[in-house]
mmCIF file of C-alpha atoms in Angstrom:
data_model
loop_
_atom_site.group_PDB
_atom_site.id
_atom_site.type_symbol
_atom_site.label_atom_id
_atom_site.label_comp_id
_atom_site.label_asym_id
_atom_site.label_seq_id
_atom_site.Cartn_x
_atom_site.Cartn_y
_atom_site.Cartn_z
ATOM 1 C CA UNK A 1 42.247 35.057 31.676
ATOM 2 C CA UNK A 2 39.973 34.454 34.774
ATOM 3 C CA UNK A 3 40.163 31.595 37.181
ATOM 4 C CA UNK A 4 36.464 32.165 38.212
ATOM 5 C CA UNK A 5 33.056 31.437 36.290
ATOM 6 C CA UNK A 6 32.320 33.136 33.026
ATOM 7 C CA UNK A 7 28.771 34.039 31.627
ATOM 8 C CA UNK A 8 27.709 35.535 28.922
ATOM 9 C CA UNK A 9 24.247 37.773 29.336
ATOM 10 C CA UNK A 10 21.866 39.066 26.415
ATOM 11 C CA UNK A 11 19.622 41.741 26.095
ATOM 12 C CA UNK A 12 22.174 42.464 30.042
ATOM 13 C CA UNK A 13 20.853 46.588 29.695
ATOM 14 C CA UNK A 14 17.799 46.320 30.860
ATOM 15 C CA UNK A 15 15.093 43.951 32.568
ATOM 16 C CA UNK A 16 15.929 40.406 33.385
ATOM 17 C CA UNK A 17 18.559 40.470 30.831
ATOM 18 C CA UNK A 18 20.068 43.179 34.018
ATOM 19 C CA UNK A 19 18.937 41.410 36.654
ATOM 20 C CA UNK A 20 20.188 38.109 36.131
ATOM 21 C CA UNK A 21 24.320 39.833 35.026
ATOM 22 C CA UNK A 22 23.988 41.868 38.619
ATOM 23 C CA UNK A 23 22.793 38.143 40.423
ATOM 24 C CA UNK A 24 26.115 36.557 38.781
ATOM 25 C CA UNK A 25 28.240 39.632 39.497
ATOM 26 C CA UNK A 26 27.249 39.690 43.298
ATOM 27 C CA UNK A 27 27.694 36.046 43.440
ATOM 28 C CA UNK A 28 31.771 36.394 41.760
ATOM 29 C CA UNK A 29 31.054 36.060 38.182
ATOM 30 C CA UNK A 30 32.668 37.379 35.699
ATOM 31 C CA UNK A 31 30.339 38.527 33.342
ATOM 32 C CA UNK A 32 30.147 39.400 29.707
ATOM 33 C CA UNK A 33 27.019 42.148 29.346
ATOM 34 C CA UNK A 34 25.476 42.369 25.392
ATOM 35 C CA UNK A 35 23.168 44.400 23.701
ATOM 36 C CA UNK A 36 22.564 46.638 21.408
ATOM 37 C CA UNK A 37 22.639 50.151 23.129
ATOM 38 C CA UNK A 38 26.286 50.708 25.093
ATOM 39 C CA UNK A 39 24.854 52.755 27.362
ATOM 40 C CA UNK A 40 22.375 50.833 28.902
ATOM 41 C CA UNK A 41 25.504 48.420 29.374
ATOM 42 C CA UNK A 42 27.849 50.752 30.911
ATOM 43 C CA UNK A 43 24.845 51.598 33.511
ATOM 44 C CA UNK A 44 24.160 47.916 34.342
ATOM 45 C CA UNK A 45 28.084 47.319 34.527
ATOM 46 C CA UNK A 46 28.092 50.622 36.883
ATOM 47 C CA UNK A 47 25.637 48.988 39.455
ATOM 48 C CA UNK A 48 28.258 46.726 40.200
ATOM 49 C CA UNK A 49 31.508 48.744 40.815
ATOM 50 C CA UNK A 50 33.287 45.951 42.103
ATOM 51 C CA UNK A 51 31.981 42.537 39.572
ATOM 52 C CA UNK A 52 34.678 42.090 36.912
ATOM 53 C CA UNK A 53 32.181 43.023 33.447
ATOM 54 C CA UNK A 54 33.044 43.373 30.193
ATOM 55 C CA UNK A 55 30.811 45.877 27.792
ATOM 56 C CA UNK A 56 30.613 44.095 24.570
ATOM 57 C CA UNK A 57 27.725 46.095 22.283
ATOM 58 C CA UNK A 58 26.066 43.406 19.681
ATOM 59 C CA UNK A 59 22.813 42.712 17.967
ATOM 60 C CA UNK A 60 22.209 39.117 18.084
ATOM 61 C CA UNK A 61 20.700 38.919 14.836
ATOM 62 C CA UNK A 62 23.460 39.503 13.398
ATOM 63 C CA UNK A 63 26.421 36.732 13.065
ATOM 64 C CA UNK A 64 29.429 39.093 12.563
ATOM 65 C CA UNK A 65 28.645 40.654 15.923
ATOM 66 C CA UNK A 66 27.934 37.440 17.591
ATOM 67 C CA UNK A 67 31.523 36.318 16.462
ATOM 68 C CA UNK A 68 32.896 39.216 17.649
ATOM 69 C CA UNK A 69 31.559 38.887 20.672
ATOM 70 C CA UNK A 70 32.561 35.429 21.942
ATOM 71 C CA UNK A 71 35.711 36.204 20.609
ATOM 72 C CA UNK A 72 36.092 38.978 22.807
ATOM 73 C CA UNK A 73 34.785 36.884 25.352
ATOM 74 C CA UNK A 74 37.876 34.509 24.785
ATOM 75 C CA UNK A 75 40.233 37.007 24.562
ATOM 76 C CA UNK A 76 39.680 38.692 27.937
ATOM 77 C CA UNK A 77 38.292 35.386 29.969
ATOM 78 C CA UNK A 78 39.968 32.288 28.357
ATOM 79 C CA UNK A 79 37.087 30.286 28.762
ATOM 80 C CA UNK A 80 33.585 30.151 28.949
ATOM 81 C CA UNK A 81 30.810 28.477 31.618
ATOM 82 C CA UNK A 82 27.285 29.783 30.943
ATOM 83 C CA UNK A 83 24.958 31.608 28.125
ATOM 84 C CA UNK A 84 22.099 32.960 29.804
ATOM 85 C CA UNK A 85 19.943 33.978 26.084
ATOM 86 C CA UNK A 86 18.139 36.690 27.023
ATOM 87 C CA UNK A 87 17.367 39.181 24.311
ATOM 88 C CA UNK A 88 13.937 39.429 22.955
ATOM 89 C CA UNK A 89 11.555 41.360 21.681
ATOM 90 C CA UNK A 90 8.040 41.171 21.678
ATOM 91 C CA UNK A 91 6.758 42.976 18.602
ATOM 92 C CA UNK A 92 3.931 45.637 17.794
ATOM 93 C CA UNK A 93 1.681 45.152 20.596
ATOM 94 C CA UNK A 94 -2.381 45.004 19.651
ATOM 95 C CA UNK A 95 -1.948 44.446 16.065
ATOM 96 C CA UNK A 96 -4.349 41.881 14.787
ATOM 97 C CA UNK A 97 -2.631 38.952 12.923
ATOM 98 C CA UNK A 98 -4.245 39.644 9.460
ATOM 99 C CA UNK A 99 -2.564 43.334 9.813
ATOM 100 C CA UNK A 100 0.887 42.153 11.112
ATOM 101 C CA UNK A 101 3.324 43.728 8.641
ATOM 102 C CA UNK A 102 5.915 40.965 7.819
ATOM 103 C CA UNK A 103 9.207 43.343 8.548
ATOM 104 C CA UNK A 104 7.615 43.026 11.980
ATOM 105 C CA UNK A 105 7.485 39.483 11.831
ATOM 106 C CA UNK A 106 10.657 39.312 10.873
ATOM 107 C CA UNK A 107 12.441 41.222 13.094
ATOM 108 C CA UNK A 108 11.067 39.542 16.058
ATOM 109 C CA UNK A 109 11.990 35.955 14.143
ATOM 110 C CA UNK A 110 15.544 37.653 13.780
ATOM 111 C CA UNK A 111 15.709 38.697 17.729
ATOM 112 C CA UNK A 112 14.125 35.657 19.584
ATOM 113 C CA UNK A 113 14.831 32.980 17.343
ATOM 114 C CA UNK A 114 17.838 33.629 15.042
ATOM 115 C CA UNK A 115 19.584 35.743 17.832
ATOM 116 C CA UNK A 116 19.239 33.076 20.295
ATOM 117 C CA UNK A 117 20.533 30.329 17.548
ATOM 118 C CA UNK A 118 23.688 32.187 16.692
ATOM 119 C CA UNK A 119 24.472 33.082 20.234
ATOM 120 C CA UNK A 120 23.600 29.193 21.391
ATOM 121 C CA UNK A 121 25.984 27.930 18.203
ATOM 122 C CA UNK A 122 28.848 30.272 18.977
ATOM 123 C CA UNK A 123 28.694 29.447 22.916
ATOM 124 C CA UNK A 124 28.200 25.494 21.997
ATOM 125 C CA UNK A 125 31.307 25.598 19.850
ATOM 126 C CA UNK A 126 33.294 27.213 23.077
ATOM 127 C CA UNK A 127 32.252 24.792 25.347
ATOM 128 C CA UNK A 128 32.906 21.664 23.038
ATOM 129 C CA UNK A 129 36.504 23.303 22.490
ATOM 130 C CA UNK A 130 37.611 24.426 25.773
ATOM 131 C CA UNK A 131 39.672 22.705 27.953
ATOM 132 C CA UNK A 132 37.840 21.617 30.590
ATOM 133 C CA UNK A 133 35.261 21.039 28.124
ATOM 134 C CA UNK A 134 31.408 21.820 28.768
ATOM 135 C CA UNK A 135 29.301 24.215 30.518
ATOM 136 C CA UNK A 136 25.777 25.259 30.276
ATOM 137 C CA UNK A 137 23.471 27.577 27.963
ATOM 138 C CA UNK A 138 20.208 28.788 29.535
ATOM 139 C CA UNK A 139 17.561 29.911 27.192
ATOM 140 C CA UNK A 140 15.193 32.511 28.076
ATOM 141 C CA UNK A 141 11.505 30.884 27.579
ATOM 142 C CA UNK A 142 8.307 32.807 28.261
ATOM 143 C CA UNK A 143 5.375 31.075 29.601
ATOM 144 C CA UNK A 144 4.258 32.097 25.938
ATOM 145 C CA UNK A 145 6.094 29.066 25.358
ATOM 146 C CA UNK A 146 2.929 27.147 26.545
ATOM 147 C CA UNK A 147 0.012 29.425 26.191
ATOM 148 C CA UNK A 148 -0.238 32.575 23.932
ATOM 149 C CA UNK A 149 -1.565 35.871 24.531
ATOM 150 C CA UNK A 150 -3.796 37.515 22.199
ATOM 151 C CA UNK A 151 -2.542 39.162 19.266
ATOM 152 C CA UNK A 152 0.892 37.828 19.922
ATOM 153 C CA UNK A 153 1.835 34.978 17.113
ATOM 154 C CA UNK A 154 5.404 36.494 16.312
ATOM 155 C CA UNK A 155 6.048 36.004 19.986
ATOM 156 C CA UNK A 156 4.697 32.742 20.734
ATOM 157 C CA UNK A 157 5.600 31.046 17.816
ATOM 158 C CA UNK A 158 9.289 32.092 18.482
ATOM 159 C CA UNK A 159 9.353 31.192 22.048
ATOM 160 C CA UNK A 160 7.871 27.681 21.100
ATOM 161 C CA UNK A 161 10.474 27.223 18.743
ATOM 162 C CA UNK A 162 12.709 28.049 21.723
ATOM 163 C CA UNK A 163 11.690 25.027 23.104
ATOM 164 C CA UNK A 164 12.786 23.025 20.696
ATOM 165 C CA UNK A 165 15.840 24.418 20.303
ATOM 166 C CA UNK A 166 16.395 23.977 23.866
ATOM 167 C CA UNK A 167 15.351 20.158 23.623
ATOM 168 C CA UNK A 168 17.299 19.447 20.499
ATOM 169 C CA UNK A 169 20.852 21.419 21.940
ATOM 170 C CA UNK A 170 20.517 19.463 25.319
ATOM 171 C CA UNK A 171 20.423 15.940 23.395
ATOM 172 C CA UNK A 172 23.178 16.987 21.113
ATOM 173 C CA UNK A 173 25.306 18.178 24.284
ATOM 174 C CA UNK A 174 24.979 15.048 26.374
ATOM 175 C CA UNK A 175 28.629 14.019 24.744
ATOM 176 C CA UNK A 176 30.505 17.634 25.405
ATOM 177 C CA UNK A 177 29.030 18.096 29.015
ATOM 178 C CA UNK A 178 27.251 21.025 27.714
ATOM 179 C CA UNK A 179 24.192 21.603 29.547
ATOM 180 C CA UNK A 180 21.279 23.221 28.036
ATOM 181 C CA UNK A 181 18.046 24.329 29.619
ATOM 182 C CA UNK A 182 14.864 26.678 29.294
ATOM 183 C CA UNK A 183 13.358 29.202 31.765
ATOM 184 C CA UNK A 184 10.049 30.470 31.387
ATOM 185 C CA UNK A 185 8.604 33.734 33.316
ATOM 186 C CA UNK A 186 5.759 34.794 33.589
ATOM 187 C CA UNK A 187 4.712 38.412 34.825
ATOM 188 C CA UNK A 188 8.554 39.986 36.043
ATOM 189 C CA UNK A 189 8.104 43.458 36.979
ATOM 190 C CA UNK A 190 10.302 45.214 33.861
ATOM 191 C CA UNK A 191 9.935 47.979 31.668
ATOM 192 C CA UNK A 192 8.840 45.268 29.015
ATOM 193 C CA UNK A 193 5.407 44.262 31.833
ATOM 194 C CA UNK A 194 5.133 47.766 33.140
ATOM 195 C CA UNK A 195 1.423 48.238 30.994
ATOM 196 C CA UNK A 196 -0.040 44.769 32.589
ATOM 197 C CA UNK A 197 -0.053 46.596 36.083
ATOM 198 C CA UNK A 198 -2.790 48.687 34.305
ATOM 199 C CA UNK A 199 -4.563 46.936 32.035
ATOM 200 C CA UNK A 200 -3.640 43.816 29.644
ATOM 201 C CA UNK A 201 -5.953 42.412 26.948
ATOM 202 C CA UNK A 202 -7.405 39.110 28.173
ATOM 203 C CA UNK A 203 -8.495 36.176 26.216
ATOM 204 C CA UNK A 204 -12.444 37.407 26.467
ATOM 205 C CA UNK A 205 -11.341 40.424 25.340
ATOM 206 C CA UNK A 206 -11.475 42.676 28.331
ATOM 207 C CA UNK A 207 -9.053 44.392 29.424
ATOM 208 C CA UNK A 208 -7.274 43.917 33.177
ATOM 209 C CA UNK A 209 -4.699 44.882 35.549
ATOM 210 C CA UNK A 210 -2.809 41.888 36.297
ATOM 211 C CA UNK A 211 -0.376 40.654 39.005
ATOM 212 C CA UNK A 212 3.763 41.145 38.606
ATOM 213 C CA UNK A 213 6.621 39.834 41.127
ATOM 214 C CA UNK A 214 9.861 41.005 41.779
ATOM 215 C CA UNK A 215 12.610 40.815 38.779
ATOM 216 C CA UNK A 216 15.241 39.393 41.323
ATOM 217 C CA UNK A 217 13.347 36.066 42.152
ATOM 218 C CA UNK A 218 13.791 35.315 38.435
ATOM 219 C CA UNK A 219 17.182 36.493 38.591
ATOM 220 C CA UNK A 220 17.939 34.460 41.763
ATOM 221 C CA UNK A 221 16.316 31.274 39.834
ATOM 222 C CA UNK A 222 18.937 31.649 37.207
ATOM 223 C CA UNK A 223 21.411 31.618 39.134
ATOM 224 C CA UNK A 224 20.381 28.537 41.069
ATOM 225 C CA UNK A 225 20.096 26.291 37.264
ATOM 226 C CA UNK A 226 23.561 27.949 36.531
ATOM 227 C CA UNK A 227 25.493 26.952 39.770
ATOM 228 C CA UNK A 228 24.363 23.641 39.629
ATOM 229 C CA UNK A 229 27.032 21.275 39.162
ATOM 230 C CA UNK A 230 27.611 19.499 35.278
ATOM 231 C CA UNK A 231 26.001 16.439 36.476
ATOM 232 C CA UNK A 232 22.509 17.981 37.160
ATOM 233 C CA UNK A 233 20.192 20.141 34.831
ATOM 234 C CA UNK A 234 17.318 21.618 35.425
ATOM 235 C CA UNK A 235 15.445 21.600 32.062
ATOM 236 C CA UNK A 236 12.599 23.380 32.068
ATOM 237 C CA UNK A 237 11.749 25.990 34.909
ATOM 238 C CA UNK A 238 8.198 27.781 35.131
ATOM 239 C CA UNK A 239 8.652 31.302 37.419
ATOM 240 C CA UNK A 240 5.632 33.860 37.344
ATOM 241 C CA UNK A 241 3.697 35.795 39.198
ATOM 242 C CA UNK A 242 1.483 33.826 41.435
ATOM 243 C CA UNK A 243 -1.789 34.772 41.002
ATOM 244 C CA UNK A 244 -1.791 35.976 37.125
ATOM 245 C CA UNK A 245 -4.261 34.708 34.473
ATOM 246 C CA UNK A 246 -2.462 31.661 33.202
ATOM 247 C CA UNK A 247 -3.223 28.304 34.904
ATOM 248 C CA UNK A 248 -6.796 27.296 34.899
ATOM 249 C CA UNK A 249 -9.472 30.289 33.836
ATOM 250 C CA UNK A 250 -7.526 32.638 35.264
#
């Protein structure tokens, strides 16, 4: 059992997901890293030598392995203080919606939406039950939460369901001191963005190199909503890249 703060971090192998569990770690968190490839675990856990991690491989989508892994959690940490619900997908890239297979649609439904709802359930249940009781679950927006990209509808319409989700579990936490919030990025320089610095289709169909920022200003922002004290939530936090295509015409 640790004495310190406990997170749990999604999709922790690569990306924000990576960023954000090596912010905690350097801070003095103990940190449980997830996903579904072990090695890209055991590498992020490796970049910090000294932060007590714990390797627990899962797929989010599916509920045994979400079980098993807050149960781990509990069995090597006692408790549990924050969810940061990372993992995502964003689907086949350039398809047009009228050729979007529906296993595709599905299986980023299953990762951004269904993966994020058993992870959020299993945490919430923690932090009703634990003694102290509460804590805090961070879901990972996108600023697709507000305004789509073309050829992106599996995407968007998950991360605006996020939203909801993230509305709807910070009403029903109010009693538990649970919590629950929403951070959307836009533009964090990751494997996942690497193709905007070159070109990324634009609404009037062109295509254009656009603007990124540094993964570890998101990563720092986390940290900031998760060390703030019970009392005080930030609910909705907007971080991108200053000067990309989003607000206004672009």
């Amino acid at each position: 059992m640790s004495a310190g703060r406990i997170a749990v971090v999604t999709g922790a192998g690569s990306g924000i997901g990576r960023a954000v569990a090596l912010e905690l770690l350097g801070a003095g968190w103990s940190v449980a890293l997830t996903g579904r490839r072990t090695e890209r675990l055991e590498e992020t856990a490796a970049l910090a030598p000294d932060g007590d991690s714990l390797v627990v491989r899962a797929d989010v989508a599916q509920p045994d392995d979400v079980a098993a892994l807050f149960a781990a959690v509990r069995e090597r940490f006692g408790r549990l203080d924050l969810l940061f619900n990372n993992a995502g997908t964003f689907g086949p890239g350039g398809v047009a919606f009228e050729d979007l297979a529906y296993d595709a649609w599905r299986h980023v439904v299953d990762t951004n939406l269904n993966g994020a709802f058993l992870c959020a359930q299993a945490a919430y249940r923690q932090l009703k039950e634990q003694d102290p009781q509460g804590g805090r679950i961070i879901n990972n927006g996108s600023i697709s939460a507000h305004t789509p990209r073309p050829h992106s509808a599996p995407y968007t319409a998950t991360k605006h369901a996020l939203t909801g989700l993230t509305k709807a579990l910070a009403l029903d936490g109010r009693p538990y001191r649970i919590a629950v919030s929403q951070i959307d990025i836009g533009n964090a320089a990751t494997d996942m963005t690497a193709r905007m610095q070159t070109g990324a289709l634009q609404a009037n169909g062109e295509v254009a190199p656009e603007p990124v920022m540094d993964v570890a200003d998101v990563a720092r922002t986390v940290r900031h909503m998760a060390e703030l004290p019970l009392e005080a939530n930030v609910q909705f936090a907007t971080v991108l890249a200053t000067t990309m295509p989003y607000a206004g015409r672009g």
